[in-house]
Amino acid sequence: MKSTLSIKDEKFVEDIQLVIFDLDGVIVDSEPLHDAAKHAILDHLGIQKDVDFSRSVGYPLHELWLKFIKEYNLSQSPAELERMQYDFIIGQMRERQIPLSNGLTDVLKQLRQQDIRLAVSSSSNRYYVDRVLEYYQLSDWFEATVGGDEVPEKKPAPDGYLRALELAGVPASAAVAIEDSEAGSLSAKAAGITCIGYRNPTSGEQNLASADMIINSLSEISTIILKG
């Protein structure tokens, strides 16, 4: 496992201006909800199939649902199935009162106290990103947020991260990404951003080899990034 000390040098820490968070699996532990939503939709459509969705974590939902549409000749569009998935998840967050990821609130406060700016880059659509941030009263914490439907290509392409950098007016060399998936870490690195891979056990077996370091708790972010 990569050491959390691998990029903690004085110059790097001094240069950090922006931390960009992935949404699902980082800000909120929602990957199990995505998995449950996908199975619930298949059941609703009468598709009895045991599917391991762990390899789809972080990758575009459009591609996943298009595969099922073609395989089962479904009448719904990928966009309709994505909306069904998002609505299911948001409903579960409210009904089950799913908390934010452990340690996130403290990390956000600590970063802001040191004038480090915050952003979100997600593969999920704007519809979902806005509703999740609003539900958790986090909208005002992030000065730039990017949904996957707002860029030409979703993760693992770099487009979402490049857009976040553009909105914040920060160079890639002064940013850090927090990612829990293979697709997300590949996306951040393709954008030239230092990536901290968060090994969230509920995100499935994710290959985080492309990340610059790996953490097992969000609280470690403060140890790595904060000055003094």
PDB file of C-alpha atoms in Angstrom:
ATOM      1  CA  MET A   1       0.000   0.000   0.000  1.00  0.00           C
ATOM      2  CA  LYS A   2       1.239   3.462  -0.850  1.00  0.00           C
ATOM      3  CA  SER A   3       2.437   5.621   1.999  1.00  0.00           C
ATOM      4  CA  THR A   4       0.560   8.759   2.974  1.00  0.00           C
ATOM      5  CA  LEU A   5       3.951  10.446   3.211  1.00  0.00           C
ATOM      6  CA  SER A   6       4.832  10.112  -0.467  1.00  0.00           C
ATOM      7  CA  ILE A   7       3.830  13.656  -1.511  1.00  0.00           C
ATOM      8  CA  LYS A   8       3.954  15.487   1.798  1.00  0.00           C
ATOM      9  CA  ASP A   9       6.810  17.823   1.106  1.00  0.00           C
ATOM     10  CA  GLU A  10       6.927  21.469   2.122  1.00  0.00           C
ATOM     11  CA  LYS A  11       6.763  22.945  -1.380  1.00  0.00           C
ATOM     12  CA  PHE A  12       3.782  20.852  -2.410  1.00  0.00           C
ATOM     13  CA  VAL A  13       1.820  21.728   0.728  1.00  0.00           C
ATOM     14  CA  GLU A  14       2.526  25.434   0.311  1.00  0.00           C
ATOM     15  CA  ASP A  15       1.270  25.376  -3.271  1.00  0.00           C
ATOM     16  CA  ILE A  16      -2.122  23.719  -2.621  1.00  0.00           C
ATOM     17  CA  GLN A  17      -4.986  26.088  -3.381  1.00  0.00           C
ATOM     18  CA  LEU A  18      -7.848  23.739  -4.217  1.00  0.00           C
ATOM     19  CA  VAL A  19      -9.103  20.330  -3.118  1.00  0.00           C
ATOM     20  CA  ILE A  20     -11.547  18.658  -5.506  1.00  0.00           C
ATOM     21  CA  PHE A  21     -13.770  15.962  -4.045  1.00  0.00           C
ATOM     22  CA  ASP A  22     -15.530  13.167  -5.857  1.00  0.00           C
ATOM     23  CA  LEU A  23     -19.139  12.870  -4.679  1.00  0.00           C
ATOM     24  CA  ASP A  24     -20.257   9.241  -4.427  1.00  0.00           C
ATOM     25  CA  GLY A  25     -18.090   7.195  -2.109  1.00  0.00           C
ATOM     26  CA  VAL A  26     -16.151  10.230  -0.879  1.00  0.00           C
ATOM     27  CA  ILE A  27     -18.505  12.984   0.267  1.00  0.00           C
ATOM     28  CA  VAL A  28     -21.186  10.450   1.099  1.00  0.00           C
ATOM     29  CA  ASP A  29     -20.909   6.678   1.372  1.00  0.00           C
ATOM     30  CA  SER A  30     -23.462   6.150  -1.385  1.00  0.00           C
ATOM     31  CA  GLU A  31     -21.961   3.429  -3.556  1.00  0.00           C
ATOM     32  CA  PRO A  32     -24.087   0.742  -1.796  1.00  0.00           C
ATOM     33  CA  LEU A  33     -27.148   2.848  -2.641  1.00  0.00           C
ATOM     34  CA  HIS A  34     -26.125   2.968  -6.310  1.00  0.00           C
ATOM     35  CA  ASP A  35     -25.744  -0.809  -6.261  1.00  0.00           C
ATOM     36  CA  ALA A  36     -29.152  -1.264  -4.618  1.00  0.00           C
ATOM     37  CA  ALA A  37     -30.740   1.166  -7.086  1.00  0.00           C
ATOM     38  CA  LYS A  38     -29.393  -0.723 -10.087  1.00  0.00           C
ATOM     39  CA  HIS A  39     -30.717  -4.033  -8.760  1.00  0.00           C
ATOM     40  CA  ALA A  40     -34.085  -2.456  -7.870  1.00  0.00           C
ATOM     41  CA  ILE A  41     -34.443  -1.072 -11.395  1.00  0.00           C
ATOM     42  CA  LEU A  42     -33.610  -4.433 -12.954  1.00  0.00           C
ATOM     43  CA  ASP A  43     -36.206  -6.087 -10.701  1.00  0.00           C
ATOM     44  CA  HIS A  44     -38.753  -3.418 -11.654  1.00  0.00           C
ATOM     45  CA  LEU A  45     -38.102  -4.146 -15.323  1.00  0.00           C
ATOM     46  CA  GLY A  46     -38.513  -7.880 -14.758  1.00  0.00           C
ATOM     47  CA  ILE A  47     -34.866  -8.676 -15.380  1.00  0.00           C
ATOM     48  CA  GLN A  48     -33.800 -11.494 -13.095  1.00  0.00           C
ATOM     49  CA  LYS A  49     -30.031 -11.389 -13.296  1.00  0.00           C
ATOM     50  CA  ASP A  50     -27.300 -11.549 -10.665  1.00  0.00           C
ATOM     51  CA  VAL A  51     -24.945  -8.712 -11.605  1.00  0.00           C
ATOM     52  CA  ASP A  52     -21.747  -7.563  -9.904  1.00  0.00           C
ATOM     53  CA  PHE A  53     -21.764  -3.802 -10.400  1.00  0.00           C
ATOM     54  CA  SER A  54     -18.489  -3.126  -8.557  1.00  0.00           C
ATOM     55  CA  ARG A  55     -16.541  -2.684 -11.798  1.00  0.00           C
ATOM     56  CA  SER A  56     -18.955   0.020 -12.902  1.00  0.00           C
ATOM     57  CA  VAL A  57     -18.227   2.257  -9.890  1.00  0.00           C
ATOM     58  CA  GLY A  58     -17.072   5.656 -11.107  1.00  0.00           C
ATOM     59  CA  TYR A  59     -17.793   4.909 -14.755  1.00  0.00           C
ATOM     60  CA  PRO A  60     -20.601   6.514 -16.829  1.00  0.00           C
ATOM     61  CA  LEU A  61     -24.082   5.195 -16.036  1.00  0.00           C
ATOM     62  CA  HIS A  62     -25.107   5.879 -19.610  1.00  0.00           C
ATOM     63  CA  GLU A  63     -22.855   3.073 -20.841  1.00  0.00           C
ATOM     64  CA  LEU A  64     -24.133   0.645 -18.216  1.00  0.00           C
ATOM     65  CA  TRP A  65     -27.807   1.269 -18.957  1.00  0.00           C
ATOM     66  CA  LEU A  66     -27.244   1.290 -22.710  1.00  0.00           C
ATOM     67  CA  LYS A  67     -25.835  -2.212 -22.391  1.00  0.00           C
ATOM     68  CA  PHE A  68     -29.002  -3.431 -20.649  1.00  0.00           C
ATOM     69  CA  ILE A  69     -31.247  -1.591 -23.116  1.00  0.00           C
ATOM     70  CA  LYS A  70     -29.583  -3.390 -26.008  1.00  0.00           C
ATOM     71  CA  GLU A  71     -29.423  -6.752 -24.254  1.00  0.00           C
ATOM     72  CA  TYR A  72     -33.073  -6.779 -23.139  1.00  0.00           C
ATOM     73  CA  ASN A  73     -34.632  -4.509 -25.775  1.00  0.00           C
ATOM     74  CA  LEU A  74     -35.863  -2.057 -23.143  1.00  0.00           C
ATOM     75  CA  SER A  75     -38.122   0.821 -24.115  1.00  0.00           C
ATOM     76  CA  GLN A  76     -36.538   3.276 -21.665  1.00  0.00           C
ATOM     77  CA  SER A  77     -33.670   5.563 -22.660  1.00  0.00           C
ATOM     78  CA  PRO A  78     -30.378   5.641 -20.748  1.00  0.00           C
ATOM     79  CA  ALA A  79     -31.360   9.094 -19.428  1.00  0.00           C
ATOM     80  CA  GLU A  80     -34.659   7.749 -18.052  1.00  0.00           C
ATOM     81  CA  LEU A  81     -32.935   4.865 -16.302  1.00  0.00           C
ATOM     82  CA  GLU A  82     -30.282   7.192 -14.873  1.00  0.00           C
ATOM     83  CA  ARG A  83     -33.025   9.454 -13.482  1.00  0.00           C
ATOM     84  CA  MET A  84     -34.727   6.428 -11.913  1.00  0.00           C
ATOM     85  CA  GLN A  85     -31.443   5.500 -10.277  1.00  0.00           C
ATOM     86  CA  TYR A  86     -30.803   9.018  -8.962  1.00  0.00           C
ATOM     87  CA  ASP A  87     -34.337   9.339  -7.575  1.00  0.00           C
ATOM     88  CA  PHE A  88     -34.068   5.966  -5.830  1.00  0.00           C
ATOM     89  CA  ILE A  89     -30.787   6.955  -4.173  1.00  0.00           C
ATOM     90  CA  ILE A  90     -31.947  10.387  -3.046  1.00  0.00           C
ATOM     91  CA  GLY A  91     -35.087   8.809  -1.614  1.00  0.00           C
ATOM     92  CA  GLN A  92     -32.988   6.287   0.310  1.00  0.00           C
ATOM     93  CA  MET A  93     -30.695   9.016   1.642  1.00  0.00           C
ATOM     94  CA  ARG A  94     -33.726  10.796   3.095  1.00  0.00           C
ATOM     95  CA  GLU A  95     -35.588   7.714   4.292  1.00  0.00           C
ATOM     96  CA  ARG A  96     -32.572   6.058   5.914  1.00  0.00           C
ATOM     97  CA  GLN A  97     -30.908   9.321   6.934  1.00  0.00           C
ATOM     98  CA  ILE A  98     -27.596   8.273   5.410  1.00  0.00           C
ATOM     99  CA  PRO A  99     -24.836  10.372   7.048  1.00  0.00           C
ATOM    100  CA  LEU A 100     -21.958  12.114   5.352  1.00  0.00           C
ATOM    101  CA  SER A 101     -18.746  10.115   5.139  1.00  0.00           C
ATOM    102  CA  ASN A 102     -17.005   9.837   8.473  1.00  0.00           C
ATOM    103  CA  GLY A 103     -14.570  12.690   9.051  1.00  0.00           C
ATOM    104  CA  LEU A 104     -15.676  14.749   6.037  1.00  0.00           C
ATOM    105  CA  THR A 105     -17.193  17.690   7.924  1.00  0.00           C
ATOM    106  CA  ASP A 106     -14.084  18.211  10.034  1.00  0.00           C
ATOM    107  CA  VAL A 107     -11.832  18.041   6.962  1.00  0.00           C
ATOM    108  CA  LEU A 108     -13.927  20.613   5.088  1.00  0.00           C
ATOM    109  CA  LYS A 109     -13.817  22.989   8.052  1.00  0.00           C
ATOM    110  CA  GLN A 110     -10.068  22.560   8.494  1.00  0.00           C
ATOM    111  CA  LEU A 111      -9.343  23.174   4.820  1.00  0.00           C
ATOM    112  CA  ARG A 112     -11.508  26.281   4.728  1.00  0.00           C
ATOM    113  CA  GLN A 113      -9.849  27.621   7.883  1.00  0.00           C
ATOM    114  CA  GLN A 114      -6.560  27.597   5.983  1.00  0.00           C
ATOM    115  CA  ASP A 115      -8.115  29.285   2.932  1.00  0.00           C
ATOM    116  CA  ILE A 116      -7.931  26.162   0.805  1.00  0.00           C
ATOM    117  CA  ARG A 117     -10.761  26.251  -1.688  1.00  0.00           C
ATOM    118  CA  LEU A 118     -13.146  23.358  -2.300  1.00  0.00           C
ATOM    119  CA  ALA A 119     -14.754  21.877  -5.404  1.00  0.00           C
ATOM    120  CA  VAL A 120     -16.656  18.788  -6.544  1.00  0.00           C
ATOM    121  CA  SER A 121     -16.170  16.783  -9.727  1.00  0.00           C
ATOM    122  CA  SER A 122     -18.653  13.947 -10.201  1.00  0.00           C
ATOM    123  CA  SER A 123     -19.588  11.590 -13.015  1.00  0.00           C
ATOM    124  CA  SER A 124     -23.185  11.804 -11.812  1.00  0.00           C
ATOM    125  CA  ASN A 125     -25.451  14.297 -13.556  1.00  0.00           C
ATOM    126  CA  ARG A 126     -26.087  17.854 -12.366  1.00  0.00           C
ATOM    127  CA  TYR A 127     -29.626  16.849 -11.361  1.00  0.00           C
ATOM    128  CA  TYR A 128     -28.209  14.425  -8.786  1.00  0.00           C
ATOM    129  CA  VAL A 129     -25.184  16.478  -7.689  1.00  0.00           C
ATOM    130  CA  ASP A 130     -27.323  19.491  -6.791  1.00  0.00           C
ATOM    131  CA  ARG A 131     -29.896  17.475  -4.879  1.00  0.00           C
ATOM    132  CA  VAL A 132     -27.321  15.588  -2.851  1.00  0.00           C
ATOM    133  CA  LEU A 133     -25.414  18.748  -1.904  1.00  0.00           C
ATOM    134  CA  GLU A 134     -28.666  20.545  -1.065  1.00  0.00           C
ATOM    135  CA  TYR A 135     -29.904  17.672   1.094  1.00  0.00           C
ATOM    136  CA  TYR A 136     -26.685  17.654   3.122  1.00  0.00           C
ATOM    137  CA  GLN A 137     -26.558  21.479   3.200  1.00  0.00           C
ATOM    138  CA  LEU A 138     -23.157  21.474   1.511  1.00  0.00           C
ATOM    139  CA  SER A 139     -23.895  23.639  -1.524  1.00  0.00           C
ATOM    140  CA  ASP A 140     -22.261  26.734  -0.040  1.00  0.00           C
ATOM    141  CA  TRP A 141     -19.086  24.864   0.879  1.00  0.00           C
ATOM    142  CA  PHE A 142     -18.008  24.263  -2.707  1.00  0.00           C
ATOM    143  CA  GLU A 143     -17.263  27.176  -5.001  1.00  0.00           C
ATOM    144  CA  ALA A 144     -17.162  24.981  -8.096  1.00  0.00           C
ATOM    145  CA  THR A 145     -19.189  21.852  -8.819  1.00  0.00           C
ATOM    146  CA  VAL A 146     -19.195  19.810 -12.004  1.00  0.00           C
ATOM    147  CA  GLY A 147     -21.700  17.169 -13.095  1.00  0.00           C
ATOM    148  CA  GLY A 148     -20.838  14.464 -15.582  1.00  0.00           C
ATOM    149  CA  ASP A 149     -23.453  15.679 -18.058  1.00  0.00           C
ATOM    150  CA  GLU A 150     -21.769  19.089 -18.259  1.00  0.00           C
ATOM    151  CA  VAL A 151     -18.581  17.897 -19.934  1.00  0.00           C
ATOM    152  CA  PRO A 152     -17.901  16.070 -23.218  1.00  0.00           C
ATOM    153  CA  GLU A 153     -16.735  12.861 -21.541  1.00  0.00           C
ATOM    154  CA  LYS A 154     -17.190  11.479 -18.043  1.00  0.00           C
ATOM    155  CA  LYS A 155     -14.545   9.760 -15.924  1.00  0.00           C
ATOM    156  CA  PRO A 156     -12.043   8.214 -16.592  1.00  0.00           C
ATOM    157  CA  ALA A 157     -11.644  11.060 -19.098  1.00  0.00           C
ATOM    158  CA  PRO A 158     -10.151  14.200 -17.488  1.00  0.00           C
ATOM    159  CA  ASP A 159     -12.922  16.558 -18.634  1.00  0.00           C
ATOM    160  CA  GLY A 160     -14.705  16.935 -15.286  1.00  0.00           C
ATOM    161  CA  TYR A 161     -11.529  17.775 -13.423  1.00  0.00           C
ATOM    162  CA  LEU A 162     -10.351  20.143 -16.119  1.00  0.00           C
ATOM    163  CA  ARG A 163     -13.687  21.954 -15.896  1.00  0.00           C
ATOM    164  CA  ALA A 164     -13.398  22.223 -12.092  1.00  0.00           C
ATOM    165  CA  LEU A 165      -9.939  23.756 -12.469  1.00  0.00           C
ATOM    166  CA  GLU A 166     -11.275  26.183 -15.051  1.00  0.00           C
ATOM    167  CA  LEU A 167     -14.187  27.273 -12.847  1.00  0.00           C
ATOM    168  CA  ALA A 168     -11.903  27.777  -9.855  1.00  0.00           C
ATOM    169  CA  GLY A 169      -9.177  29.466 -11.894  1.00  0.00           C
ATOM    170  CA  VAL A 170      -6.534  27.199 -10.367  1.00  0.00           C
ATOM    171  CA  PRO A 171      -3.734  25.319 -12.211  1.00  0.00           C
ATOM    172  CA  ALA A 172      -3.582  21.541 -11.944  1.00  0.00           C
ATOM    173  CA  SER A 173      -0.271  21.811 -10.075  1.00  0.00           C
ATOM    174  CA  ALA A 174      -2.036  23.619  -7.207  1.00  0.00           C
ATOM    175  CA  ALA A 175      -4.917  21.140  -6.850  1.00  0.00           C
ATOM    176  CA  VAL A 176      -5.508  17.805  -5.151  1.00  0.00           C
ATOM    177  CA  ALA A 177      -8.266  15.317  -5.982  1.00  0.00           C
ATOM    178  CA  ILE A 178      -9.894  12.902  -3.525  1.00  0.00           C
ATOM    179  CA  GLU A 179     -11.145   9.759  -5.275  1.00  0.00           C
ATOM    180  CA  ASP A 180     -12.446   6.338  -4.258  1.00  0.00           C
ATOM    181  CA  SER A 181     -12.565   4.650  -7.669  1.00  0.00           C
ATOM    182  CA  GLU A 182     -10.279   3.497 -10.444  1.00  0.00           C
ATOM    183  CA  ALA A 183     -12.099   5.652 -13.009  1.00  0.00           C
ATOM    184  CA  GLY A 184     -11.906   8.705 -10.776  1.00  0.00           C
ATOM    185  CA  SER A 185      -8.222   8.386 -10.003  1.00  0.00           C
ATOM    186  CA  LEU A 186      -7.437   7.878 -13.692  1.00  0.00           C
ATOM    187  CA  SER A 187      -9.484  10.982 -14.478  1.00  0.00           C
ATOM    188  CA  ALA A 188      -7.663  13.153 -11.942  1.00  0.00           C
ATOM    189  CA  LYS A 189      -4.241  12.015 -13.085  1.00  0.00           C
ATOM    190  CA  ALA A 190      -5.147  12.532 -16.748  1.00  0.00           C
ATOM    191  CA  ALA A 191      -5.962  16.135 -15.795  1.00  0.00           C
ATOM    192  CA  GLY A 192      -2.502  16.503 -14.246  1.00  0.00           C
ATOM    193  CA  ILE A 193      -3.839  16.653 -10.684  1.00  0.00           C
ATOM    194  CA  THR A 194      -2.261  14.968  -7.671  1.00  0.00           C
ATOM    195  CA  CYS A 195      -4.704  12.295  -6.540  1.00  0.00           C
ATOM    196  CA  ILE A 196      -5.314  10.932  -3.058  1.00  0.00           C
ATOM    197  CA  GLY A 197      -7.048   7.579  -3.353  1.00  0.00           C
ATOM    198  CA  TYR A 198      -9.558   6.923  -0.583  1.00  0.00           C
ATOM    199  CA  ARG A 199      -9.978   3.204  -0.001  1.00  0.00           C
ATOM    200  CA  ASN A 200     -13.650   3.070   0.872  1.00  0.00           C
ATOM    201  CA  PRO A 201     -14.525  -0.579   1.624  1.00  0.00           C
ATOM    202  CA  THR A 202     -18.083  -0.146   0.326  1.00  0.00           C
ATOM    203  CA  SER A 203     -16.901   1.008  -3.097  1.00  0.00           C
ATOM    204  CA  GLY A 204     -15.858  -2.521  -4.063  1.00  0.00           C
ATOM    205  CA  GLU A 205     -12.409  -3.711  -5.023  1.00  0.00           C
ATOM    206  CA  GLN A 206     -11.098  -0.601  -6.729  1.00  0.00           C
ATOM    207  CA  ASN A 207      -7.697  -0.423  -8.396  1.00  0.00           C
ATOM    208  CA  LEU A 208      -6.230   2.811  -7.039  1.00  0.00           C
ATOM    209  CA  ALA A 209      -2.741   2.193  -8.426  1.00  0.00           C
ATOM    210  CA  SER A 210      -2.801   5.429 -10.413  1.00  0.00           C
ATOM    211  CA  ALA A 211      -3.318   7.521  -7.257  1.00  0.00           C
ATOM    212  CA  ASP A 212      -0.272   9.253  -5.765  1.00  0.00           C
ATOM    213  CA  MET A 213      -1.126   7.920  -2.335  1.00  0.00           C
ATOM    214  CA  ILE A 214      -3.838   5.918  -0.642  1.00  0.00           C
ATOM    215  CA  ILE A 215      -5.677   6.681   2.588  1.00  0.00           C
ATOM    216  CA  ASN A 216      -8.112   4.600   4.603  1.00  0.00           C
ATOM    217  CA  SER A 217      -9.834   7.492   6.374  1.00  0.00           C
ATOM    218  CA  LEU A 218     -10.823  10.965   5.209  1.00  0.00           C
ATOM    219  CA  SER A 219      -9.326  12.391   8.395  1.00  0.00           C
ATOM    220  CA  GLU A 220      -5.888  11.606   6.929  1.00  0.00           C
ATOM    221  CA  ILE A 221      -6.410  14.377   4.363  1.00  0.00           C
ATOM    222  CA  SER A 222      -5.766  17.017   7.005  1.00  0.00           C
ATOM    223  CA  THR A 223      -2.505  15.343   8.018  1.00  0.00           C
ATOM    224  CA  ILE A 224      -1.312  15.342   4.416  1.00  0.00           C
ATOM    225  CA  ILE A 225      -2.449  18.750   3.212  1.00  0.00           C
ATOM    226  CA  LEU A 226      -2.728  21.208   6.066  1.00  0.00           C
ATOM    227  CA  LYS A 227       0.193  23.482   6.796  1.00  0.00           C
ATOM    228  CA  GLY A 228       1.756  23.665  10.212  1.00  0.00           C
TER     229      GLY A 228
END
